[in-house]
PDB file of C-alpha atoms in Angstrom:
ATOM      1  CA  UNK A   1     -17.242 -16.725  -1.363  1.00 66.00           C
ATOM      2  CA  UNK A   2     -16.025 -15.599   2.066  1.00 83.00           C
ATOM      3  CA  UNK A   3     -16.682 -11.974   2.830  1.00 93.00           C
ATOM      4  CA  UNK A   4     -17.184  -9.543   5.677  1.00 97.00           C
ATOM      5  CA  UNK A   5     -20.862  -8.633   5.959  1.00 97.00           C
ATOM      6  CA  UNK A   6     -22.031  -5.309   7.352  1.00 98.00           C
ATOM      7  CA  UNK A   7     -25.481  -3.975   8.158  1.00 97.00           C
ATOM      8  CA  UNK A   8     -27.052  -1.561   7.562  1.00 97.00           C
ATOM      9  CA  UNK A   9     -25.491  -0.546   4.258  1.00 97.00           C
ATOM     10  CA  UNK A  10     -27.041   2.924   4.476  1.00 97.00           C
ATOM     11  CA  UNK A  11     -28.503   4.802   7.420  1.00 98.00           C
ATOM     12  CA  UNK A  12     -29.920   8.298   7.712  1.00 98.00           C
ATOM     13  CA  UNK A  13     -30.763   9.342  11.235  1.00 98.00           C
ATOM     14  CA  UNK A  14     -31.529  12.445  13.209  1.00 97.00           C
ATOM     15  CA  UNK A  15     -29.066  13.995  15.603  1.00 97.00           C
ATOM     16  CA  UNK A  16     -29.398  12.504  19.064  1.00 97.00           C
ATOM     17  CA  UNK A  17     -30.596   9.098  17.906  1.00 98.00           C
ATOM     18  CA  UNK A  18     -28.799   5.859  18.677  1.00 98.00           C
ATOM     19  CA  UNK A  19     -27.108   4.073  15.787  1.00 98.00           C
ATOM     20  CA  UNK A  20     -25.952   0.462  15.846  1.00 98.00           C
ATOM     21  CA  UNK A  21     -23.834  -1.031  13.091  1.00 98.00           C
ATOM     22  CA  UNK A  22     -23.209  -4.757  12.835  1.00 98.00           C
ATOM     23  CA  UNK A  23     -20.463  -6.812  11.304  1.00 98.00           C
ATOM     24  CA  UNK A  24     -20.091 -10.506  10.586  1.00 98.00           C
ATOM     25  CA  UNK A  25     -16.406 -11.287  10.053  1.00 97.00           C
ATOM     26  CA  UNK A  26     -15.139 -13.933   7.653  1.00 94.00           C
ATOM     27  CA  UNK A  27     -15.647 -17.340   9.230  1.00 93.00           C
ATOM     28  CA  UNK A  28     -12.517 -18.399  11.101  1.00 90.00           C
ATOM     29  CA  UNK A  29     -10.999 -14.936  11.314  1.00 92.00           C
ATOM     30  CA  UNK A  30     -10.000 -14.000  14.855  1.00 92.00           C
ATOM     31  CA  UNK A  31      -9.305 -10.282  14.457  1.00 94.00           C
ATOM     32  CA  UNK A  32     -11.953  -7.630  13.783  1.00 96.00           C
ATOM     33  CA  UNK A  33     -11.379  -3.948  13.082  1.00 97.00           C
ATOM     34  CA  UNK A  34     -13.642  -0.910  12.901  1.00 98.00           C
ATOM     35  CA  UNK A  35     -12.456   1.908  10.621  1.00 98.00           C
ATOM     36  CA  UNK A  36     -14.123   5.214   9.811  1.00 98.00           C
ATOM     37  CA  UNK A  37     -13.559   6.932   6.485  1.00 97.00           C
ATOM     38  CA  UNK A  38     -14.133  10.614   5.779  1.00 95.00           C
ATOM     39  CA  UNK A  39     -12.779  12.909   3.086  1.00 91.00           C
ATOM     40  CA  UNK A  40     -10.872  14.969   5.638  1.00 89.00           C
ATOM     41  CA  UNK A  41      -9.423  12.253   7.870  1.00 89.00           C
ATOM     42  CA  UNK A  42      -9.166   9.308   5.507  1.00 92.00           C
ATOM     43  CA  UNK A  43      -9.291   5.815   7.020  1.00 96.00           C
ATOM     44  CA  UNK A  44      -9.075   6.007  10.811  1.00 95.00           C
ATOM     45  CA  UNK A  45      -8.862   2.995  13.091  1.00 95.00           C
ATOM     46  CA  UNK A  46     -11.523   3.227  15.783  1.00 97.00           C
ATOM     47  CA  UNK A  47     -11.153  -0.102  17.583  1.00 96.00           C
ATOM     48  CA  UNK A  48     -10.105  -3.684  17.155  1.00 94.00           C
ATOM     49  CA  UNK A  49     -10.623  -7.063  18.752  1.00 95.00           C
ATOM     50  CA  UNK A  50      -8.658 -10.263  18.793  1.00 93.00           C
ATOM     51  CA  UNK A  51     -10.353 -13.488  19.846  1.00 93.00           C
ATOM     52  CA  UNK A  52     -13.288 -11.278  20.893  1.00 95.00           C
ATOM     53  CA  UNK A  53     -11.175  -9.300  23.396  1.00 94.00           C
ATOM     54  CA  UNK A  54     -10.830  -5.548  22.814  1.00 93.00           C
ATOM     55  CA  UNK A  55      -7.192  -4.686  22.155  1.00 92.00           C
ATOM     56  CA  UNK A  56      -7.290  -1.030  21.268  1.00 90.00           C
ATOM     57  CA  UNK A  57     -10.104   1.498  21.164  1.00 89.00           C
ATOM     58  CA  UNK A  58      -7.962   4.611  21.497  1.00 89.00           C
ATOM     59  CA  UNK A  59      -9.248   5.966  18.183  1.00 90.00           C
ATOM     60  CA  UNK A  60     -12.839   6.001  19.368  1.00 93.00           C
ATOM     61  CA  UNK A  61     -14.612   8.926  21.066  1.00 89.00           C
ATOM     62  CA  UNK A  62     -15.344   7.238  24.385  1.00 88.00           C
ATOM     63  CA  UNK A  63     -18.248   9.405  25.447  1.00 93.00           C
ATOM     64  CA  UNK A  64     -20.548   8.382  22.612  1.00 96.00           C
ATOM     65  CA  UNK A  65     -19.029   5.363  20.857  1.00 97.00           C
ATOM     66  CA  UNK A  66     -18.872   1.793  22.057  1.00 96.00           C
ATOM     67  CA  UNK A  67     -17.710  -1.384  20.369  1.00 97.00           C
ATOM     68  CA  UNK A  68     -18.412  -4.940  21.414  1.00 96.00           C
ATOM     69  CA  UNK A  69     -18.031  -8.452  20.166  1.00 97.00           C
ATOM     70  CA  UNK A  70     -20.743 -10.562  21.799  1.00 94.00           C
ATOM     71  CA  UNK A  71     -19.648 -13.679  19.926  1.00 94.00           C
ATOM     72  CA  UNK A  72     -17.146 -14.755  17.278  1.00 93.00           C
ATOM     73  CA  UNK A  73     -19.575 -14.085  14.440  1.00 95.00           C
ATOM     74  CA  UNK A  74     -20.801 -10.635  15.452  1.00 97.00           C
ATOM     75  CA  UNK A  75     -19.160  -7.293  16.157  1.00 98.00           C
ATOM     76  CA  UNK A  76     -21.135  -4.142  16.899  1.00 98.00           C
ATOM     77  CA  UNK A  77     -20.367  -0.436  16.859  1.00 98.00           C
ATOM     78  CA  UNK A  78     -22.817   1.825  18.630  1.00 98.00           C
ATOM     79  CA  UNK A  79     -23.093   5.600  18.625  1.00 98.00           C
ATOM     80  CA  UNK A  80     -25.270   7.214  21.271  1.00 97.00           C
ATOM     81  CA  UNK A  81     -26.171  10.021  20.867  1.00 97.00           C
ATOM     82  CA  UNK A  82     -25.261  10.556  17.232  1.00 97.00           C
ATOM     83  CA  UNK A  83     -24.063  13.923  15.937  1.00 97.00           C
ATOM     84  CA  UNK A  84     -23.734  15.345  12.401  1.00 97.00           C
ATOM     85  CA  UNK A  85     -19.933  15.075  12.638  1.00 96.00           C
ATOM     86  CA  UNK A  86     -20.330  11.291  12.885  1.00 97.00           C
ATOM     87  CA  UNK A  87     -21.472  11.198   9.254  1.00 97.00           C
ATOM     88  CA  UNK A  88     -18.991   8.911   7.516  1.00 98.00           C
ATOM     89  CA  UNK A  89     -18.523   5.455   6.081  1.00 98.00           C
ATOM     90  CA  UNK A  90     -17.829   2.882   8.773  1.00 98.00           C
ATOM     91  CA  UNK A  91     -15.900  -0.151   7.619  1.00 98.00           C
ATOM     92  CA  UNK A  92     -15.494  -3.419   9.410  1.00 98.00           C
ATOM     93  CA  UNK A  93     -12.502  -5.563   8.479  1.00 97.00           C
ATOM     94  CA  UNK A  94     -11.394  -8.993   9.598  1.00 95.00           C
ATOM     95  CA  UNK A  95      -8.219 -11.033   9.479  1.00 92.00           C
ATOM     96  CA  UNK A  96      -6.592 -14.173  10.770  1.00 89.00           C
ATOM     97  CA  UNK A  97      -3.647 -13.379  12.968  1.00 81.00           C
ATOM     98  CA  UNK A  98      -0.977 -15.606  14.330  1.00 69.00           C
ATOM     99  CA  UNK A  99       2.552 -14.609  15.112  1.00 51.00           C
ATOM    100  CA  UNK A 100       4.680 -13.796  12.110  1.00 53.00           C
ATOM    101  CA  UNK A 101       2.030 -14.821   9.618  1.00 55.00           C
ATOM    102  CA  UNK A 102       1.993 -11.600   7.679  1.00 63.00           C
ATOM    103  CA  UNK A 103      -1.689 -12.016   6.922  1.00 80.00           C
ATOM    104  CA  UNK A 104      -3.712  -9.075   5.725  1.00 86.00           C
ATOM    105  CA  UNK A 105      -7.195  -7.851   6.583  1.00 91.00           C
ATOM    106  CA  UNK A 106     -10.314  -7.812   4.414  1.00 94.00           C
ATOM    107  CA  UNK A 107     -12.927  -5.069   4.375  1.00 97.00           C
ATOM    108  CA  UNK A 108     -16.685  -5.243   4.352  1.00 97.00           C
ATOM    109  CA  UNK A 109     -18.783  -3.069   2.049  1.00 96.00           C
ATOM    110  CA  UNK A 110     -19.207  -0.415   4.712  1.00 97.00           C
ATOM    111  CA  UNK A 111     -22.101   1.278   6.490  1.00 98.00           C
ATOM    112  CA  UNK A 112     -22.821   4.730   5.073  1.00 97.00           C
ATOM    113  CA  UNK A 113     -24.063   6.892   7.935  1.00 98.00           C
ATOM    114  CA  UNK A 114     -25.639  10.317   7.571  1.00 98.00           C
ATOM    115  CA  UNK A 115     -26.676  12.202  10.694  1.00 98.00           C
ATOM    116  CA  UNK A 116     -28.926  15.188  10.026  1.00 97.00           C
TER     117      UNK A 116
ATOM    118  CA  UNK B   1       2.481   7.660  12.647  1.00 81.00           C
ATOM    119  CA  UNK B   2       0.318   7.876   9.534  1.00 92.00           C
ATOM    120  CA  UNK B   3       2.361   6.955   6.443  1.00 96.00           C
ATOM    121  CA  UNK B   4       2.831   9.578   3.759  1.00 97.00           C
ATOM    122  CA  UNK B   5       1.800   8.721   0.231  1.00 97.00           C
ATOM    123  CA  UNK B   6       2.978  10.496  -2.901  1.00 96.00           C
ATOM    124  CA  UNK B   7       1.798  11.710  -5.254  1.00 97.00           C
ATOM    125  CA  UNK B   8      -1.679  12.640  -4.023  1.00 96.00           C
ATOM    126  CA  UNK B   9      -3.144  12.275  -7.495  1.00 97.00           C
ATOM    127  CA  UNK B  10      -2.066  10.986 -10.883  1.00 97.00           C
ATOM    128  CA  UNK B  11      -3.718  11.249 -14.292  1.00 97.00           C
ATOM    129  CA  UNK B  12      -2.547   8.858 -16.982  1.00 95.00           C
ATOM    130  CA  UNK B  13      -3.481   7.678 -20.415  1.00 96.00           C
ATOM    131  CA  UNK B  14      -4.214   4.008 -20.849  1.00 96.00           C
ATOM    132  CA  UNK B  15      -0.987   2.091 -21.324  1.00 95.00           C
ATOM    133  CA  UNK B  16       1.207   4.459 -19.313  1.00 96.00           C
ATOM    134  CA  UNK B  17       3.073   3.509 -16.144  1.00 96.00           C
ATOM    135  CA  UNK B  18       2.712   4.882 -12.623  1.00 96.00           C
ATOM    136  CA  UNK B  19       4.598   4.667  -9.341  1.00 97.00           C
ATOM    137  CA  UNK B  20       2.995   5.347  -5.965  1.00 98.00           C
ATOM    138  CA  UNK B  21       5.186   5.771  -2.913  1.00 97.00           C
ATOM    139  CA  UNK B  22       4.507   5.149   0.757  1.00 97.00           C
ATOM    140  CA  UNK B  23       6.866   6.392   3.428  1.00 97.00           C
ATOM    141  CA  UNK B  24       6.827   5.818   7.186  1.00 96.00           C
ATOM    142  CA  UNK B  25       8.617   7.537  10.051  1.00 94.00           C
ATOM    143  CA  UNK B  26       8.616   4.327  12.085  1.00 92.00           C
ATOM    144  CA  UNK B  27      10.137   0.909  11.486  1.00 90.00           C
ATOM    145  CA  UNK B  28       7.875  -1.304   9.433  1.00 90.00           C
ATOM    146  CA  UNK B  29       6.902  -4.933   9.863  1.00 88.00           C
ATOM    147  CA  UNK B  30       4.784  -5.047   6.730  1.00 90.00           C
ATOM    148  CA  UNK B  31       3.092  -2.855   4.140  1.00 93.00           C
ATOM    149  CA  UNK B  32      -0.333  -3.666   2.697  1.00 94.00           C
ATOM    150  CA  UNK B  33      -1.625  -2.153  -0.532  1.00 95.00           C
ATOM    151  CA  UNK B  34      -5.318  -1.671  -1.309  1.00 96.00           C
ATOM    152  CA  UNK B  35      -7.327  -0.148  -4.133  1.00 97.00           C
ATOM    153  CA  UNK B  36     -10.673   1.516  -3.532  1.00 97.00           C
ATOM    154  CA  UNK B  37     -13.138   2.484  -6.220  1.00 97.00           C
ATOM    155  CA  UNK B  38     -15.685   5.192  -5.592  1.00 93.00           C
ATOM    156  CA  UNK B  39     -18.479   3.993  -3.338  1.00 92.00           C
ATOM    157  CA  UNK B  40     -16.866   0.626  -2.693  1.00 95.00           C
ATOM    158  CA  UNK B  41     -14.731  -1.036  -0.035  1.00 95.00           C
ATOM    159  CA  UNK B  42     -10.923  -1.106  -0.175  1.00 96.00           C
ATOM    160  CA  UNK B  43      -9.780  -4.255  -1.962  1.00 95.00           C
ATOM    161  CA  UNK B  44      -6.549  -5.972  -0.984  1.00 93.00           C
ATOM    162  CA  UNK B  45      -3.826  -6.035  -3.652  1.00 92.00           C
ATOM    163  CA  UNK B  46      -0.704  -7.349  -1.954  1.00 90.00           C
ATOM    164  CA  UNK B  47       1.347  -7.484   1.219  1.00 90.00           C
ATOM    165  CA  UNK B  48       5.070  -6.833   1.567  1.00 90.00           C
ATOM    166  CA  UNK B  49       6.880  -8.229   4.588  1.00 85.00           C
ATOM    167  CA  UNK B  50      10.108  -6.887   6.030  1.00 79.00           C
ATOM    168  CA  UNK B  51      13.040  -8.335   4.181  1.00 71.00           C
ATOM    169  CA  UNK B  52      12.929  -6.065   1.148  1.00 60.00           C
ATOM    170  CA  UNK B  53      10.970  -8.376  -1.079  1.00 66.00           C
ATOM    171  CA  UNK B  54       9.204  -7.459  -4.246  1.00 65.00           C
ATOM    172  CA  UNK B  55       5.878  -8.909  -5.253  1.00 67.00           C
ATOM    173  CA  UNK B  56       3.839  -8.923  -8.397  1.00 67.00           C
ATOM    174  CA  UNK B  57       0.202  -9.253  -9.312  1.00 67.00           C
ATOM    175  CA  UNK B  58      -0.413  -9.213 -13.071  1.00 71.00           C
ATOM    176  CA  UNK B  59       0.958  -5.826 -14.134  1.00 86.00           C
ATOM    177  CA  UNK B  60       0.970  -4.452 -10.615  1.00 91.00           C
ATOM    178  CA  UNK B  61       4.015  -5.005  -8.444  1.00 91.00           C
ATOM    179  CA  UNK B  62       5.475  -3.523  -5.297  1.00 92.00           C
ATOM    180  CA  UNK B  63       8.767  -3.229  -3.470  1.00 90.00           C
ATOM    181  CA  UNK B  64       9.650  -2.747   0.166  1.00 91.00           C
ATOM    182  CA  UNK B  65      12.817  -1.050   1.381  1.00 89.00           C
ATOM    183  CA  UNK B  66      12.978  -1.851   5.073  1.00 86.00           C
ATOM    184  CA  UNK B  67      15.990   0.373   5.693  1.00 88.00           C
ATOM    185  CA  UNK B  68      14.340   3.430   4.180  1.00 89.00           C
ATOM    186  CA  UNK B  69      10.959   2.493   5.670  1.00 92.00           C
ATOM    187  CA  UNK B  70       9.390   2.880   2.263  1.00 93.00           C
ATOM    188  CA  UNK B  71       7.292   0.918  -0.159  1.00 94.00           C
ATOM    189  CA  UNK B  72       6.457   1.631  -3.778  1.00 95.00           C
ATOM    190  CA  UNK B  73       3.620   0.329  -5.931  1.00 96.00           C
ATOM    191  CA  UNK B  74       4.293  -0.017  -9.659  1.00 95.00           C
ATOM    192  CA  UNK B  75       1.501  -0.090 -12.216  1.00 95.00           C
ATOM    193  CA  UNK B  76       2.707  -1.073 -15.667  1.00 93.00           C
ATOM    194  CA  UNK B  77       0.820  -0.516 -18.910  1.00 92.00           C
ATOM    195  CA  UNK B  78      -2.157   0.824 -16.978  1.00 92.00           C
ATOM    196  CA  UNK B  79      -5.689  -0.262 -17.842  1.00 93.00           C
ATOM    197  CA  UNK B  80      -8.923   1.646 -17.381  1.00 95.00           C
ATOM    198  CA  UNK B  81      -9.817  -0.771 -14.574  1.00 94.00           C
ATOM    199  CA  UNK B  82      -6.829   0.448 -12.546  1.00 95.00           C
ATOM    200  CA  UNK B  83      -8.578   3.737 -11.805  1.00 96.00           C
ATOM    201  CA  UNK B  84      -9.318   4.324  -8.142  1.00 97.00           C
ATOM    202  CA  UNK B  85      -7.669   5.433  -4.945  1.00 97.00           C
ATOM    203  CA  UNK B  86      -4.673   3.448  -3.736  1.00 98.00           C
ATOM    204  CA  UNK B  87      -3.917   3.166  -0.049  1.00 97.00           C
ATOM    205  CA  UNK B  88      -0.915   1.795   1.749  1.00 97.00           C
ATOM    206  CA  UNK B  89      -1.478   0.401   5.212  1.00 96.00           C
ATOM    207  CA  UNK B  90       1.501   0.035   7.510  1.00 95.00           C
ATOM    208  CA  UNK B  91       1.922  -2.481  10.300  1.00 91.00           C
ATOM    209  CA  UNK B  92       4.674  -1.685  12.780  1.00 88.00           C
ATOM    210  CA  UNK B  93       4.377  -4.611  15.181  1.00 83.00           C
ATOM    211  CA  UNK B  94       3.201  -7.605  13.197  1.00 79.00           C
ATOM    212  CA  UNK B  95      -0.203  -7.319  14.842  1.00 80.00           C
ATOM    213  CA  UNK B  96      -2.231  -6.496  11.714  1.00 85.00           C
ATOM    214  CA  UNK B  97      -3.055  -3.084  13.185  1.00 89.00           C
ATOM    215  CA  UNK B  98      -2.897  -1.129   9.935  1.00 93.00           C
ATOM    216  CA  UNK B  99      -2.471   2.631   9.762  1.00 95.00           C
ATOM    217  CA  UNK B 100      -3.434   3.979   6.351  1.00 96.00           C
ATOM    218  CA  UNK B 101      -2.002   6.781   4.280  1.00 96.00           C
ATOM    219  CA  UNK B 102      -4.225   9.481   2.825  1.00 96.00           C
ATOM    220  CA  UNK B 103      -4.427   7.708  -0.502  1.00 97.00           C
ATOM    221  CA  UNK B 104      -3.353   8.367  -4.082  1.00 97.00           C
ATOM    222  CA  UNK B 105      -6.108   8.976  -6.596  1.00 97.00           C
ATOM    223  CA  UNK B 106      -5.286   7.394  -9.942  1.00 97.00           C
ATOM    224  CA  UNK B 107      -7.277   8.353 -13.035  1.00 97.00           C
ATOM    225  CA  UNK B 108      -6.752   6.442 -16.275  1.00 96.00           C
ATOM    226  CA  UNK B 109      -8.107   8.044 -19.416  1.00 95.00           C
ATOM    227  CA  UNK B 110      -8.627   6.246 -22.740  1.00 93.00           C
TER     228      UNK B 110
END
C-alpha cells in the first residue's frame, strides 16, 4: 500500500524552538510538495521539488523556513525560529510527473504543529 | 490565481444530489478534485484534463469546461460517507503545481 509518510504526526513546541518535519514520498515519485493548511488561508503551497531540485519556494517565508531534499526518499521542512503564527497542519504530497501525463498528487497524513 | 469554489457549504439529506463548482481566472491544464474529512489528509477523487471531458467515480462525477475555465463536481444520491470538505486544485501549466480553492463543506444528514 503505497503512501506518503510524514513525521512527526503531532508536535507542540515553544516559540523560538527549531522544528523539523520529514516526508518520505511514494517510492518512484519524482515530485514532492509542501503545503500548509490553516482555517484562514486554506491549503497554501510552500515549496516543491522535482527530481530533488527545488522548483518553487515562493510561498515560503524565507527568513525562517527552509526546505530540502537530501535524497529521493526524504524531504524536510524546517522552521527556525518557530512562531505561534506557524501553527498549522503541514502536508507533504508526492506525484510522478512527466510531460502531458496528467498525473495527480497524493497527500501524506500531515504534521500537526502547535507553537505556544 | 486561487480558484473560486461555490457554494462554500451545503447541507443535504441522504439521497439528495449536490453540485460543487470551481472557477478559475486563468487558463486551465487540469482540475483535480479531493475530499478531506475532519482531521485527515485530502484524498484524491478524480482528475479532469483539458478537452472538456467528464469523468465518473461511482456516484460522483465531474465535468470540465475548458472555455469557461470551470469544473463542476456532481454527487448523486449522496451517502453519509460523502460528508467532508471538497477541494478543487487547478494546474495551469501541466506541471502538477496545484493551487487549491477554499473548499466546500458538505454535510449529509440521515
